Amino acid sequence: MSFKELLNAYIAKKIPESQKKYVEEEIEKFQVISDYLEDQQLKIKPEDMINKESLDELYAIKKSMKRRTRRTVFMSACLVISILIFINFTAIPLMDHLFYNPFKRTMSSQGSDFELCMEVYHELHFAEPNGIGITTDRTGIGEYDITIMGYNYMQNEYQYQIAKLKRGEFSFPINYWDNFLGFYSDGGIDFELQKNYLSQLPSYVTIQAKVSFNQDLSMEDLAALSSKYKDSGIWFSWAGIRIAEDRNDWPPMAMGFDMVGDGNVYSDVNEKYPNYEVDEYITNQNNQTSSELYETHVKSLLKIMIDNKKFLKLQESGFDLHNYYKSSLDFLEQNGVNTIGIIVNGDPKSVLGLCEEEFIGNVQINSVQFK
């Protein structure tokens, strides 16, 4: 009987006792040999299983794979960075240029064209707040938040308004036009009643009033009037100007200019647009009279508007602003710069004294504040 047959019989427990001991001894020998071989195999190193040439080739392959991995990671990172740089410095700016850019500077190194145009636009049509400042924050492609800040002398506080510029469309703040002042809406106001009201106001209040003239005053007359009342307790802050022969022919936007200046002097703008800013220091340096200063100032404001058609497109709402400013400038060139009324600030008694001038046609009190 072969050993295999004996082993099967041993497993089936059908082996005679005389042969059982023999099979168990053989199994024990096999176990010892297996344990020995297993122990020897654990002592064998991977490099002992292959020759040195094959081992060097294996290391070279691993090194090449690591190098390729690093190169791939590096190239991927460079590609991502390049895409981000392209988006931020090329794609987005290119897309932004499809719309009006409020950061563009061509008129002055001290401020953007948008800031300067907003200041001019505000001065031409608003007496308050004075000396506005503009800050612009980019919120998306062609989208900006515009903060309009100005100082209200009557309320003695800074006022802030938020506007939106979205892909070439400008949205004014809801209350932006609250400070609009026109000189063609005096109908229904009783001059004597207004003067009587002024006479009853206490001396501890300050008022702002719109004073209309019954005849136009030249800039020379206006300068003389301003000088006359310089130390009287009132000051002239804004003057409305005539831009049409008949008030019935006027467009829906009255026009005027700031008589006191806001302190922002743009020297490079003044070179192209003389007296862009009303400033006594500049006036004295140029040996100009106030009347000449006012005239060139108003015309420069209009020229700035005319030269910035893209800005005017932002403001238009079914009204041709470019033609409006151009026709207004043409009218001033032909007829001179004349004022139809002024905004005055001061104590009631002084304003009442001004109202006694023979050329004063009416007065309208806009606000009353405690001093």
Short mmCIF file of C-alpha atoms in Angstrom, two decimals:
data_model
loop_
_atom_site.label_atom_id
_atom_site.label_comp_id
_atom_site.label_asym_id
_atom_site.label_seq_id
_atom_site.Cartn_x
_atom_site.Cartn_y
_atom_site.Cartn_z
CA MET A 1 0.00 0.00 0.00
CA SER A 2 1.31 3.43 -0.96
CA PHE A 3 1.76 6.27 1.61
CA LYS A 4 -1.12 8.20 -0.02
CA GLU A 5 -3.43 5.26 0.53
CA LEU A 6 -2.19 4.94 4.11
CA LEU A 7 -2.84 8.69 4.70
CA ASN A 8 -6.37 8.43 3.32
CA ALA A 9 -7.04 5.43 5.53
CA TYR A 10 -5.60 7.38 8.52
CA ILE A 11 -7.88 10.31 7.81
CA ALA A 12 -10.86 7.92 7.46
CA LYS A 13 -9.77 6.21 10.73
CA LYS A 14 -9.68 2.84 9.01
CA ILE A 15 -5.97 2.17 9.40
CA PRO A 16 -4.64 -0.70 11.51
CA GLU A 17 -2.90 0.26 14.77
CA SER A 18 0.32 -1.28 13.48
CA GLN A 19 0.50 1.26 10.62
CA LYS A 20 -1.03 4.27 12.45
CA LYS A 21 2.20 5.07 14.30
CA TYR A 22 4.16 5.05 11.04
CA VAL A 23 1.80 7.58 9.39
CA GLU A 24 1.93 9.91 12.41
CA GLU A 25 5.74 9.87 12.37
CA GLU A 26 5.74 10.80 8.68
CA ILE A 27 3.26 13.65 9.30
CA GLU A 28 5.48 15.00 12.08
CA LYS A 29 8.49 14.94 9.76
CA PHE A 30 6.53 16.87 7.10
CA GLN A 31 5.52 19.53 9.67
CA VAL A 32 9.13 20.05 10.73
CA ILE A 33 10.24 20.41 7.11
CA SER A 34 7.39 22.92 6.37
CA ASP A 35 8.32 25.04 9.40
CA TYR A 36 11.93 25.14 8.31
CA LEU A 37 11.12 26.15 4.72
CA GLU A 38 8.75 28.89 5.91
CA ASP A 39 11.44 30.29 8.20
CA GLN A 40 13.96 30.36 5.39
CA GLN A 41 11.54 32.09 3.03
CA LEU A 42 11.04 34.97 5.49
CA LYS A 43 14.76 35.59 5.48
CA ILE A 44 14.89 36.04 1.71
CA LYS A 45 15.03 39.79 0.61
CA PRO A 46 13.31 40.97 -2.61
CA GLU A 47 16.63 42.06 -4.05
CA ASP A 48 17.99 38.50 -3.52
CA MET A 49 15.26 37.20 -5.81
CA ILE A 50 16.34 39.26 -8.82
CA ASN A 51 19.71 40.16 -10.20
CA LYS A 52 21.31 43.63 -9.78
CA GLU A 53 20.63 44.65 -13.37
CA SER A 54 16.91 43.99 -12.98
CA LEU A 55 16.90 45.81 -9.63
CA ASP A 56 18.53 48.92 -11.14
CA GLU A 57 15.97 48.89 -13.92
CA LEU A 58 13.17 48.69 -11.35
CA TYR A 59 14.53 51.68 -9.43
CA ALA A 60 14.86 53.64 -12.70
CA ILE A 61 11.22 52.93 -13.54
CA LYS A 62 10.09 54.09 -10.08
CA LYS A 63 12.18 57.28 -10.36
CA SER A 64 10.79 58.01 -13.81
CA MET A 65 7.22 57.54 -12.58
CA LYS A 66 7.80 59.92 -9.66
CA ARG A 67 9.33 62.49 -12.00
CA ARG A 68 6.40 62.23 -14.39
CA THR A 69 3.95 62.57 -11.50
CA ARG A 70 5.69 65.70 -10.23
CA ARG A 71 5.78 67.13 -13.76
CA THR A 72 2.08 66.41 -14.24
CA VAL A 73 1.18 68.03 -10.91
CA PHE A 74 3.36 71.05 -11.69
CA MET A 75 1.89 71.47 -15.17
CA SER A 76 -1.64 71.13 -13.80
CA ALA A 77 -0.94 73.78 -11.16
CA CYS A 78 0.56 76.10 -13.79
CA LEU A 79 -2.47 75.57 -16.01
CA VAL A 80 -4.88 76.42 -13.18
CA ILE A 81 -2.86 79.52 -12.23
CA SER A 82 -2.69 80.60 -15.88
CA ILE A 83 -6.45 80.23 -16.24
CA LEU A 84 -7.05 82.27 -13.08
CA ILE A 85 -4.63 84.98 -14.23
CA PHE A 86 -6.29 85.06 -17.65
CA ILE A 87 -9.74 85.34 -16.11
CA ASN A 88 -8.78 88.08 -13.64
CA PHE A 89 -6.46 90.16 -15.79
CA THR A 90 -7.69 89.54 -19.31
CA ALA A 91 -11.14 87.98 -19.62
CA ILE A 92 -12.90 90.00 -16.89
CA PRO A 93 -11.33 93.35 -17.90
CA LEU A 94 -12.25 92.65 -21.53
CA MET A 95 -15.82 91.91 -20.53
CA ASP A 96 -15.86 94.98 -18.28
CA HIS A 97 -14.83 97.14 -21.23
CA LEU A 98 -17.98 96.08 -23.03
CA PHE A 99 -19.78 98.35 -20.57
CA TYR A 100 -19.20 101.78 -19.05
CA ASN A 101 -16.05 101.79 -16.91
CA PRO A 102 -16.37 104.10 -13.86
CA PHE A 103 -12.65 103.72 -13.05
CA LYS A 104 -11.37 105.11 -16.35
CA ARG A 105 -9.23 108.26 -16.11
CA THR A 106 -8.69 110.56 -19.07
CA MET A 107 -9.43 114.01 -17.67
CA SER A 108 -7.49 113.87 -14.41
CA SER A 109 -4.97 111.73 -12.58
CA GLN A 110 -6.68 112.72 -9.34
CA GLY A 111 -10.03 111.10 -10.05
CA SER A 112 -11.96 109.02 -12.55
CA ASP A 113 -14.02 110.54 -15.36
CA PHE A 114 -17.14 109.17 -13.69
CA GLU A 115 -16.36 110.91 -10.40
CA LEU A 116 -15.70 114.24 -12.11
CA CYS A 117 -18.80 114.00 -14.28
CA MET A 118 -20.98 113.11 -11.29
CA GLU A 119 -19.64 116.14 -9.42
CA VAL A 120 -20.42 118.38 -12.40
CA TYR A 121 -23.86 116.84 -12.93
CA HIS A 122 -24.70 117.29 -9.27
CA GLU A 123 -23.48 120.89 -9.15
CA LEU A 124 -25.46 121.88 -12.23
CA HIS A 125 -28.77 120.67 -10.81
CA PHE A 126 -28.50 120.46 -7.00
CA ALA A 127 -27.84 123.07 -4.34
CA GLU A 128 -27.47 120.49 -1.56
CA PRO A 129 -25.59 118.55 -0.43
CA ASN A 130 -22.41 120.45 -1.22
CA GLY A 131 -19.07 119.04 -2.32
CA ILE A 132 -20.08 115.49 -3.16
CA GLY A 133 -17.59 112.66 -3.23
CA ILE A 134 -17.90 109.39 -5.11
CA THR A 135 -16.65 105.93 -4.17
CA THR A 136 -17.04 102.98 -6.51
CA ASP A 137 -16.99 99.30 -5.55
CA ARG A 138 -16.97 96.59 -8.20
CA THR A 139 -19.51 93.84 -7.45
CA GLY A 140 -19.44 91.83 -10.68
CA ILE A 141 -18.74 91.97 -14.38
CA GLY A 142 -19.87 95.45 -15.42
CA GLU A 143 -21.59 95.90 -12.05
CA TYR A 144 -20.73 98.51 -9.40
CA ASP A 145 -22.07 99.99 -6.19
CA ILE A 146 -21.77 103.78 -6.25
CA THR A 147 -21.70 105.67 -2.94
CA ILE A 148 -22.55 109.37 -3.25
CA MET A 149 -21.44 111.39 -0.23
CA GLY A 150 -22.07 115.09 0.37
CA TYR A 151 -22.14 117.58 3.21
CA ASN A 152 -25.45 119.26 4.01
CA TYR A 153 -24.66 122.65 5.57
CA MET A 154 -28.19 123.19 6.79
CA GLN A 155 -28.38 119.89 8.63
CA ASN A 156 -24.67 119.99 9.51
CA GLU A 157 -24.14 116.38 8.54
CA TYR A 158 -22.78 114.14 5.83
CA GLN A 159 -25.34 112.40 3.68
CA TYR A 160 -24.82 109.10 1.90
CA GLN A 161 -26.75 107.62 -0.98
CA ILE A 162 -26.19 104.32 -2.77
CA ALA A 163 -26.66 104.00 -6.52
CA LYS A 164 -26.24 101.04 -8.87
CA LEU A 165 -24.33 100.89 -12.13
CA LYS A 166 -25.15 97.62 -13.87
CA ARG A 167 -23.78 96.94 -17.35
CA GLY A 168 -24.19 100.46 -18.62
CA GLU A 169 -27.44 101.22 -16.80
CA PHE A 170 -27.30 103.70 -13.91
CA SER A 171 -29.97 103.63 -11.21
CA PHE A 172 -30.21 106.74 -9.04
CA PRO A 173 -31.06 106.36 -5.34
CA ILE A 174 -34.80 106.72 -4.69
CA ASN A 175 -34.35 109.98 -2.78
CA TYR A 176 -31.67 111.44 -5.04
CA TRP A 177 -33.97 114.06 -6.57
CA ASP A 178 -35.22 115.28 -3.17
CA ASN A 179 -32.62 118.07 -3.25
CA PHE A 180 -33.42 119.20 -6.79
CA LEU A 181 -34.14 122.94 -6.90
CA GLY A 182 -35.67 124.76 -9.83
CA PHE A 183 -36.42 128.45 -10.36
CA TYR A 184 -39.33 128.03 -12.70
CA SER A 185 -41.86 126.84 -10.09
CA ASP A 186 -42.59 130.03 -8.12
CA GLY A 187 -46.23 130.15 -9.14
CA GLY A 188 -48.66 130.27 -6.23
CA ILE A 189 -46.11 131.55 -3.70
CA ASP A 190 -47.16 134.83 -2.04
CA PHE A 191 -44.07 137.03 -1.72
CA GLU A 192 -45.51 139.25 1.03
CA LEU A 193 -46.70 136.23 2.98
CA GLN A 194 -43.23 134.71 2.82
CA LYS A 195 -41.61 137.95 4.01
CA ASN A 196 -44.09 138.16 6.87
CA TYR A 197 -43.19 134.61 7.85
CA LEU A 198 -39.48 135.52 7.78
CA SER A 199 -40.07 138.48 10.08
CA GLN A 200 -41.61 136.18 12.70
CA LEU A 201 -38.81 133.61 12.77
CA PRO A 202 -36.48 133.77 15.81
CA SER A 203 -32.83 134.74 15.51
CA TYR A 204 -31.63 131.38 16.81
CA VAL A 205 -32.58 129.55 13.61
CA THR A 206 -30.86 129.31 10.25
CA ILE A 207 -32.87 129.12 7.07
CA GLN A 208 -32.26 128.12 3.49
CA ALA A 209 -34.32 130.00 0.94
CA LYS A 210 -34.72 130.20 -2.81
CA VAL A 211 -34.66 133.85 -3.84
CA SER A 212 -35.94 134.60 -7.36
CA PHE A 213 -35.18 137.78 -9.27
CA ASN A 214 -37.77 139.77 -11.21
CA GLN A 215 -35.04 140.64 -13.69
CA ASP A 216 -31.95 138.73 -14.71
CA LEU A 217 -28.65 139.67 -13.11
CA SER A 218 -25.34 139.43 -14.95
CA MET A 219 -22.42 137.66 -13.34
CA GLU A 220 -20.95 141.08 -12.58
CA ASP A 221 -24.17 142.04 -10.77
CA LEU A 222 -24.17 138.72 -8.93
CA ALA A 223 -20.56 139.15 -7.84
CA ALA A 224 -21.34 142.65 -6.55
CA LEU A 225 -24.41 141.37 -4.68
CA SER A 226 -22.41 138.55 -3.11
CA SER A 227 -19.72 141.01 -2.02
CA LYS A 228 -22.33 143.37 -0.56
CA TYR A 229 -23.82 140.68 1.68
CA LYS A 230 -20.57 138.88 2.44
CA ASP A 231 -20.48 139.93 6.12
CA SER A 232 -24.22 140.27 6.67
CA GLY A 233 -24.94 136.87 8.17
CA ILE A 234 -25.97 135.14 4.94
CA TRP A 235 -24.08 133.46 2.15
CA PHE A 236 -25.01 132.60 -1.41
CA SER A 237 -24.50 128.91 -2.06
CA TRP A 238 -25.98 128.28 -5.53
CA ALA A 239 -27.13 130.42 -8.45
CA GLY A 240 -29.65 129.42 -11.09
CA ILE A 241 -28.87 130.51 -14.64
CA ARG A 242 -31.05 131.35 -17.61
CA ILE A 243 -30.79 128.81 -20.42
CA ALA A 244 -33.83 129.84 -22.50
CA GLU A 245 -35.58 133.08 -23.48
CA ASP A 246 -38.98 132.00 -22.24
CA ARG A 247 -39.40 129.93 -19.10
CA ASN A 248 -42.12 127.97 -20.86
CA ASP A 249 -39.45 126.75 -23.27
CA TRP A 250 -37.24 125.40 -20.51
CA PRO A 251 -36.49 121.70 -20.32
CA PRO A 252 -37.58 119.79 -17.21
CA MET A 253 -34.19 120.33 -15.55
CA ALA A 254 -33.19 123.72 -14.15
CA MET A 255 -29.51 124.58 -14.11
CA GLY A 256 -27.11 126.50 -11.90
CA PHE A 257 -23.70 126.44 -10.26
CA ASP A 258 -22.04 126.32 -6.87
CA MET A 259 -20.88 129.79 -5.78
CA VAL A 260 -18.71 128.73 -2.84
CA GLY A 261 -16.74 125.77 -4.21
CA ASP A 262 -16.32 122.39 -2.58
CA GLY A 263 -12.57 122.44 -2.00
CA ASN A 264 -11.72 119.84 -4.64
CA VAL A 265 -9.17 121.50 -6.91
CA TYR A 266 -8.19 119.46 -9.97
CA SER A 267 -5.28 121.37 -11.46
CA ASP A 268 -5.03 119.16 -14.55
CA VAL A 269 -8.77 119.54 -15.24
CA ASN A 270 -8.51 123.32 -14.88
CA GLU A 271 -5.97 123.38 -17.70
CA LYS A 272 -8.50 122.15 -20.25
CA TYR A 273 -11.64 123.43 -18.54
CA PRO A 274 -10.74 126.81 -16.96
CA ASN A 275 -12.11 127.38 -13.46
CA TYR A 276 -13.64 123.94 -13.28
CA GLU A 277 -13.55 124.54 -9.55
CA VAL A 278 -14.65 127.85 -8.01
CA ASP A 279 -11.74 128.77 -5.75
CA GLU A 280 -10.71 132.21 -4.50
CA TYR A 281 -7.01 131.28 -4.43
CA ILE A 282 -7.06 130.36 -8.12
CA THR A 283 -9.06 133.49 -8.86
CA ASN A 284 -6.47 135.71 -7.18
CA GLN A 285 -3.61 133.90 -8.91
CA ASN A 286 -5.18 134.50 -12.31
CA ASN A 287 -6.19 138.09 -11.47
CA GLN A 288 -9.77 137.33 -12.42
CA THR A 289 -12.81 139.16 -11.15
CA SER A 290 -15.54 137.01 -9.63
CA SER A 291 -17.80 137.67 -12.60
CA GLU A 292 -15.22 136.26 -15.03
CA LEU A 293 -14.69 133.33 -12.70
CA TYR A 294 -18.41 132.53 -12.61
CA GLU A 295 -18.81 132.80 -16.38
CA THR A 296 -15.89 130.55 -17.29
CA HIS A 297 -16.84 128.13 -14.52
CA VAL A 298 -20.38 127.61 -15.82
CA LYS A 299 -19.21 127.17 -19.40
CA SER A 300 -16.52 124.69 -18.33
CA LEU A 301 -19.11 122.61 -16.49
CA LEU A 302 -21.24 122.41 -19.62
CA LYS A 303 -18.26 121.57 -21.83
CA ILE A 304 -17.33 118.68 -19.53
CA MET A 305 -20.85 117.30 -19.87
CA ILE A 306 -20.82 117.73 -23.65
CA ASP A 307 -17.44 115.97 -23.95
CA ASN A 308 -18.62 112.92 -21.99
CA LYS A 309 -21.39 111.40 -24.07
CA LYS A 310 -21.00 107.94 -22.53
CA PHE A 311 -21.61 109.36 -19.08
CA LEU A 312 -24.70 111.22 -20.30
CA LYS A 313 -26.08 107.97 -21.73
CA LEU A 314 -26.09 106.61 -18.17
CA GLN A 315 -28.30 109.47 -16.98
CA GLU A 316 -30.74 109.65 -19.87
CA SER A 317 -34.29 108.48 -19.51
CA GLY A 318 -36.06 109.51 -22.69
CA PHE A 319 -34.34 112.92 -22.58
CA ASP A 320 -31.44 113.96 -24.82
CA LEU A 321 -28.97 115.33 -22.28
CA HIS A 322 -26.18 115.92 -24.78
CA ASN A 323 -28.37 118.20 -26.88
CA TYR A 324 -29.70 119.82 -23.71
CA TYR A 325 -26.23 120.83 -22.50
CA LYS A 326 -25.06 121.83 -25.98
CA SER A 327 -28.07 124.07 -26.62
CA SER A 328 -27.63 125.56 -23.14
CA LEU A 329 -23.99 126.39 -23.85
CA ASP A 330 -24.93 127.88 -27.23
CA PHE A 331 -27.51 130.06 -25.48
CA LEU A 332 -24.93 131.28 -22.95
CA GLU A 333 -22.39 132.03 -25.68
CA GLN A 334 -24.95 134.14 -27.54
CA ASN A 335 -26.66 135.85 -24.59
CA GLY A 336 -24.09 135.78 -21.82
CA VAL A 337 -24.34 134.09 -18.43
CA ASN A 338 -27.19 135.56 -16.37
CA THR A 339 -28.78 134.42 -13.15
CA ILE A 340 -32.48 134.24 -12.41
CA GLY A 341 -32.16 133.51 -8.69
CA ILE A 342 -29.99 132.22 -5.89
CA ILE A 343 -30.04 129.85 -2.93
CA VAL A 344 -29.19 131.72 0.27
CA ASN A 345 -28.41 130.46 3.76
CA GLY A 346 -28.39 132.48 6.96
CA ASP A 347 -30.45 134.09 9.70
CA PRO A 348 -34.04 135.21 8.94
CA LYS A 349 -33.36 138.92 9.52
CA SER A 350 -30.52 139.01 6.98
CA VAL A 351 -32.52 137.09 4.39
CA LEU A 352 -35.43 139.46 4.95
CA GLY A 353 -33.06 142.38 4.35
CA LEU A 354 -32.01 140.83 1.04
CA CYS A 355 -35.67 140.53 0.03
CA GLU A 356 -36.02 144.32 0.21
CA GLU A 357 -33.77 144.71 -2.84
CA GLU A 358 -35.85 146.05 -5.75
CA PHE A 359 -34.87 143.25 -8.12
CA ILE A 360 -36.05 140.47 -5.77
CA GLY A 361 -39.23 138.94 -7.17
CA ASN A 362 -40.01 136.20 -4.67
CA VAL A 363 -38.65 134.07 -1.86
CA GLN A 364 -39.40 130.49 -0.94
CA ILE A 365 -38.18 129.02 2.36
CA ASN A 366 -36.81 125.54 1.81
CA SER A 367 -35.80 124.59 5.35
CA VAL A 368 -35.43 125.94 8.88
CA GLN A 369 -32.86 124.59 11.34
CA PHE A 370 -31.75 125.50 14.83
CA LYS A 371 -28.29 127.05 14.89
#
